[in-house]
């Protein structure tokens, strides 16, 4: 049913279009709040990255120059619960050749286990930094590593 005002305009049609626009805006706002709440829930599962424990292991020790080495990182919280929702990277710098730097991202395998592989072209001592990232938070955990000839 159309209502016509004194100027011959379709007033009812305009009201229906305004209601449709308002409903669309409300749906968009509700979706935004739901997504914001979900994001907060998933990002608040880790209180502080500093509280996480990080273990670095070689899957096939000893680590030798020229060999491909699989590295594993275990990440868990203060309750020893595995942490799955962080980005893990490794940065290695040769203590002998300071310009020799290796960077890799880890792949999540299961629970708090992450893996990557590297090949060392120089032996000696290496400084290792395991980088953990979650949202805007970042932390670096240092390790030392020996690569044999």
PDB file of C-alpha atoms in Angstrom:
ATOM      1  CA  UNK A   1       0.000   0.000   0.000  1.00  0.00           C
ATOM      2  CA  UNK A   2       1.387   3.394  -0.959  1.00  0.00           C
ATOM      3  CA  UNK A   3       0.563   6.551   0.903  1.00  0.00           C
ATOM      4  CA  UNK A   4       0.602   9.686  -1.188  1.00  0.00           C
ATOM      5  CA  UNK A   5       1.202  13.030   0.483  1.00  0.00           C
ATOM      6  CA  UNK A   6      -0.270  16.347  -0.643  1.00  0.00           C
ATOM      7  CA  UNK A   7       2.515  16.784  -3.210  1.00  0.00           C
ATOM      8  CA  UNK A   8       1.941  13.372  -4.771  1.00  0.00           C
ATOM      9  CA  UNK A   9       5.064  11.684  -3.290  1.00  0.00           C
ATOM     10  CA  UNK A  10       5.206   8.065  -2.232  1.00  0.00           C
ATOM     11  CA  UNK A  11       5.786   8.464   1.506  1.00  0.00           C
ATOM     12  CA  UNK A  12       5.343   4.773   2.413  1.00  0.00           C
ATOM     13  CA  UNK A  13       8.039   3.688  -0.050  1.00  0.00           C
ATOM     14  CA  UNK A  14      10.555   6.100   1.503  1.00  0.00           C
ATOM     15  CA  UNK A  15       9.776   4.824   5.022  1.00  0.00           C
ATOM     16  CA  UNK A  16      10.267   1.192   3.942  1.00  0.00           C
ATOM     17  CA  UNK A  17      13.610   2.025   2.294  1.00  0.00           C
ATOM     18  CA  UNK A  18      14.800   3.816   5.452  1.00  0.00           C
ATOM     19  CA  UNK A  19      13.838   0.800   7.589  1.00  0.00           C
ATOM     20  CA  UNK A  20      15.764  -1.518   5.260  1.00  0.00           C
ATOM     21  CA  UNK A  21      18.856   0.684   5.492  1.00  0.00           C
ATOM     22  CA  UNK A  22      18.612   0.859   9.294  1.00  0.00           C
ATOM     23  CA  UNK A  23      18.295  -2.954   9.529  1.00  0.00           C
ATOM     24  CA  UNK A  24      21.345  -3.379   7.278  1.00  0.00           C
ATOM     25  CA  UNK A  25      23.384  -1.014   9.441  1.00  0.00           C
ATOM     26  CA  UNK A  26      22.321  -2.855  12.604  1.00  0.00           C
ATOM     27  CA  UNK A  27      23.354  -6.198  11.085  1.00  0.00           C
ATOM     28  CA  UNK A  28      26.774  -4.797  10.133  1.00  0.00           C
ATOM     29  CA  UNK A  29      27.287  -3.323  13.621  1.00  0.00           C
ATOM     30  CA  UNK A  30      26.252  -6.608  15.279  1.00  0.00           C
ATOM     31  CA  UNK A  31      28.651  -8.569  13.043  1.00  0.00           C
ATOM     32  CA  UNK A  32      31.452  -6.154  13.949  1.00  0.00           C
ATOM     33  CA  UNK A  33      30.849  -6.636  17.677  1.00  0.00           C
ATOM     34  CA  UNK A  34      30.704 -10.429  17.323  1.00  0.00           C
ATOM     35  CA  UNK A  35      33.985 -10.490  15.388  1.00  0.00           C
ATOM     36  CA  UNK A  36      35.593  -8.115  17.899  1.00  0.00           C
ATOM     37  CA  UNK A  37      34.513 -10.326  20.797  1.00  0.00           C
ATOM     38  CA  UNK A  38      35.865 -13.437  19.044  1.00  0.00           C
ATOM     39  CA  UNK A  39      39.167 -11.681  18.328  1.00  0.00           C
ATOM     40  CA  UNK A  40      39.456 -10.594  21.966  1.00  0.00           C
ATOM     41  CA  UNK A  41      38.706 -14.122  23.179  1.00  0.00           C
ATOM     42  CA  UNK A  42      41.309 -15.769  20.968  1.00  0.00           C
ATOM     43  CA  UNK A  43      44.008 -13.164  21.570  1.00  0.00           C
ATOM     44  CA  UNK A  44      43.466 -13.134  25.331  1.00  0.00           C
ATOM     45  CA  UNK A  45      44.208 -16.848  25.639  1.00  0.00           C
ATOM     46  CA  UNK A  46      47.866 -15.952  26.146  1.00  0.00           C
ATOM     47  CA  UNK A  47      48.289 -13.555  29.043  1.00  0.00           C
ATOM     48  CA  UNK A  48      51.895 -12.530  28.405  1.00  0.00           C
ATOM     49  CA  UNK A  49      54.361 -13.856  25.863  1.00  0.00           C
ATOM     50  CA  UNK A  50      57.071 -13.407  28.499  1.00  0.00           C
ATOM     51  CA  UNK A  51      55.432 -16.155  30.576  1.00  0.00           C
ATOM     52  CA  UNK A  52      55.777 -18.742  27.808  1.00  0.00           C
ATOM     53  CA  UNK A  53      58.420 -21.448  27.951  1.00  0.00           C
ATOM     54  CA  UNK A  54      60.297 -22.160  24.725  1.00  0.00           C
ATOM     55  CA  UNK A  55      62.419 -25.253  24.096  1.00  0.00           C
ATOM     56  CA  UNK A  56      64.649 -25.556  21.025  1.00  0.00           C
ATOM     57  CA  UNK A  57      65.633 -29.036  19.812  1.00  0.00           C
ATOM     58  CA  UNK A  58      67.362 -30.554  16.811  1.00  0.00           C
ATOM     59  CA  UNK A  59      65.449 -33.543  15.438  1.00  0.00           C
ATOM     60  CA  UNK A  60      68.666 -35.191  14.225  1.00  0.00           C
ATOM     61  CA  UNK A  61      71.664 -34.224  16.413  1.00  0.00           C
ATOM     62  CA  UNK A  62      74.514 -33.492  16.147  1.00  0.00           C
ATOM     63  CA  UNK A  63      74.180 -30.433  13.946  1.00  0.00           C
ATOM     64  CA  UNK A  64      76.855 -30.566  11.242  1.00  0.00           C
ATOM     65  CA  UNK A  65      78.070 -28.139   8.622  1.00  0.00           C
ATOM     66  CA  UNK A  66      76.444 -28.890   5.251  1.00  0.00           C
ATOM     67  CA  UNK A  67      73.737 -31.179   6.646  1.00  0.00           C
ATOM     68  CA  UNK A  68      70.069 -30.246   6.542  1.00  0.00           C
ATOM     69  CA  UNK A  69      68.848 -29.972  10.133  1.00  0.00           C
ATOM     70  CA  UNK A  70      65.239 -30.075  11.307  1.00  0.00           C
ATOM     71  CA  UNK A  71      64.626 -27.809  14.274  1.00  0.00           C
ATOM     72  CA  UNK A  72      61.711 -28.248  16.624  1.00  0.00           C
ATOM     73  CA  UNK A  73      60.387 -25.662  19.038  1.00  0.00           C
ATOM     74  CA  UNK A  74      58.040 -26.506  21.879  1.00  0.00           C
ATOM     75  CA  UNK A  75      55.989 -23.621  23.252  1.00  0.00           C
ATOM     76  CA  UNK A  76      53.894 -23.918  26.383  1.00  0.00           C
ATOM     77  CA  UNK A  77      52.474 -21.635  29.049  1.00  0.00           C
ATOM     78  CA  UNK A  78      53.075 -21.493  32.798  1.00  0.00           C
ATOM     79  CA  UNK A  79      50.499 -24.285  33.304  1.00  0.00           C
ATOM     80  CA  UNK A  80      52.444 -26.499  30.851  1.00  0.00           C
ATOM     81  CA  UNK A  81      49.614 -26.222  28.321  1.00  0.00           C
ATOM     82  CA  UNK A  82      50.862 -26.317  24.699  1.00  0.00           C
ATOM     83  CA  UNK A  83      50.461 -23.019  22.857  1.00  0.00           C
ATOM     84  CA  UNK A  84      49.265 -23.268  19.273  1.00  0.00           C
ATOM     85  CA  UNK A  85      48.265 -19.783  18.235  1.00  0.00           C
ATOM     86  CA  UNK A  86      51.591 -17.947  17.980  1.00  0.00           C
ATOM     87  CA  UNK A  87      53.854 -17.261  15.025  1.00  0.00           C
ATOM     88  CA  UNK A  88      57.332 -18.698  15.581  1.00  0.00           C
ATOM     89  CA  UNK A  89      60.476 -17.632  13.733  1.00  0.00           C
ATOM     90  CA  UNK A  90      64.167 -18.345  14.171  1.00  0.00           C
ATOM     91  CA  UNK A  91      67.050 -15.954  13.552  1.00  0.00           C
ATOM     92  CA  UNK A  92      70.580 -17.354  13.674  1.00  0.00           C
ATOM     93  CA  UNK A  93      73.798 -15.359  13.506  1.00  0.00           C
ATOM     94  CA  UNK A  94      77.251 -16.900  13.239  1.00  0.00           C
ATOM     95  CA  UNK A  95      79.522 -15.705  16.054  1.00  0.00           C
ATOM     96  CA  UNK A  96      82.522 -16.180  13.749  1.00  0.00           C
ATOM     97  CA  UNK A  97      81.002 -14.622  10.612  1.00  0.00           C
ATOM     98  CA  UNK A  98      78.743 -11.861  11.940  1.00  0.00           C
ATOM     99  CA  UNK A  99      77.385 -11.202   8.449  1.00  0.00           C
ATOM    100  CA  UNK A 100      76.099 -14.786   8.177  1.00  0.00           C
ATOM    101  CA  UNK A 101      72.464 -14.633   9.295  1.00  0.00           C
ATOM    102  CA  UNK A 102      69.722 -17.188   8.690  1.00  0.00           C
ATOM    103  CA  UNK A 103      65.990 -16.543   9.129  1.00  0.00           C
ATOM    104  CA  UNK A 104      63.162 -19.063   8.925  1.00  0.00           C
ATOM    105  CA  UNK A 105      59.516 -19.349   9.901  1.00  0.00           C
ATOM    106  CA  UNK A 106      58.309 -22.405  11.762  1.00  0.00           C
ATOM    107  CA  UNK A 107      55.294 -24.459  10.728  1.00  0.00           C
ATOM    108  CA  UNK A 108      52.828 -25.547  13.405  1.00  0.00           C
ATOM    109  CA  UNK A 109      52.808 -29.369  13.578  1.00  0.00           C
ATOM    110  CA  UNK A 110      50.606 -30.214  16.568  1.00  0.00           C
ATOM    111  CA  UNK A 111      49.866 -29.004  20.080  1.00  0.00           C
ATOM    112  CA  UNK A 112      52.758 -26.636  20.935  1.00  0.00           C
ATOM    113  CA  UNK A 113      55.200 -28.189  18.435  1.00  0.00           C
ATOM    114  CA  UNK A 114      56.620 -26.148  15.546  1.00  0.00           C
ATOM    115  CA  UNK A 115      59.210 -27.230  12.937  1.00  0.00           C
ATOM    116  CA  UNK A 116      61.520 -25.777  10.317  1.00  0.00           C
ATOM    117  CA  UNK A 117      64.662 -26.938   8.550  1.00  0.00           C
ATOM    118  CA  UNK A 118      67.993 -25.227   7.970  1.00  0.00           C
ATOM    119  CA  UNK A 119      71.322 -25.942   6.359  1.00  0.00           C
ATOM    120  CA  UNK A 120      74.497 -24.467   7.842  1.00  0.00           C
ATOM    121  CA  UNK A 121      77.377 -23.635   5.511  1.00  0.00           C
ATOM    122  CA  UNK A 122      79.672 -22.589   8.372  1.00  0.00           C
ATOM    123  CA  UNK A 123      80.645 -24.472  11.502  1.00  0.00           C
ATOM    124  CA  UNK A 124      81.177 -22.901  14.900  1.00  0.00           C
ATOM    125  CA  UNK A 125      79.066 -21.131  17.458  1.00  0.00           C
ATOM    126  CA  UNK A 126      75.804 -19.462  16.491  1.00  0.00           C
ATOM    127  CA  UNK A 127      73.563 -17.055  18.381  1.00  0.00           C
ATOM    128  CA  UNK A 128      69.920 -18.063  18.111  1.00  0.00           C
ATOM    129  CA  UNK A 129      66.831 -15.959  18.705  1.00  0.00           C
ATOM    130  CA  UNK A 130      63.432 -17.646  18.727  1.00  0.00           C
ATOM    131  CA  UNK A 131      60.858 -14.964  17.965  1.00  0.00           C
ATOM    132  CA  UNK A 132      57.282 -15.385  19.155  1.00  0.00           C
ATOM    133  CA  UNK A 133      54.547 -13.136  17.771  1.00  0.00           C
ATOM    134  CA  UNK A 134      50.929 -12.871  18.807  1.00  0.00           C
ATOM    135  CA  UNK A 135      48.948  -9.932  17.504  1.00  0.00           C
ATOM    136  CA  UNK A 136      51.014  -6.846  18.270  1.00  0.00           C
ATOM    137  CA  UNK A 137      53.058  -8.598  20.977  1.00  0.00           C
ATOM    138  CA  UNK A 138      56.553  -9.926  20.228  1.00  0.00           C
ATOM    139  CA  UNK A 139      59.230 -11.549  22.333  1.00  0.00           C
ATOM    140  CA  UNK A 140      62.635 -13.050  21.626  1.00  0.00           C
ATOM    141  CA  UNK A 141      64.118 -16.026  23.490  1.00  0.00           C
ATOM    142  CA  UNK A 142      67.928 -16.416  23.120  1.00  0.00           C
ATOM    143  CA  UNK A 143      69.848 -19.681  22.705  1.00  0.00           C
ATOM    144  CA  UNK A 144      73.392 -20.714  21.761  1.00  0.00           C
ATOM    145  CA  UNK A 145      74.106 -23.379  19.180  1.00  0.00           C
ATOM    146  CA  UNK A 146      77.206 -25.302  18.092  1.00  0.00           C
ATOM    147  CA  UNK A 147      77.553 -26.501  14.494  1.00  0.00           C
ATOM    148  CA  UNK A 148      80.199 -29.209  14.043  1.00  0.00           C
ATOM    149  CA  UNK A 149      82.500 -29.677  11.028  1.00  0.00           C
TER     150      UNK A 149
END
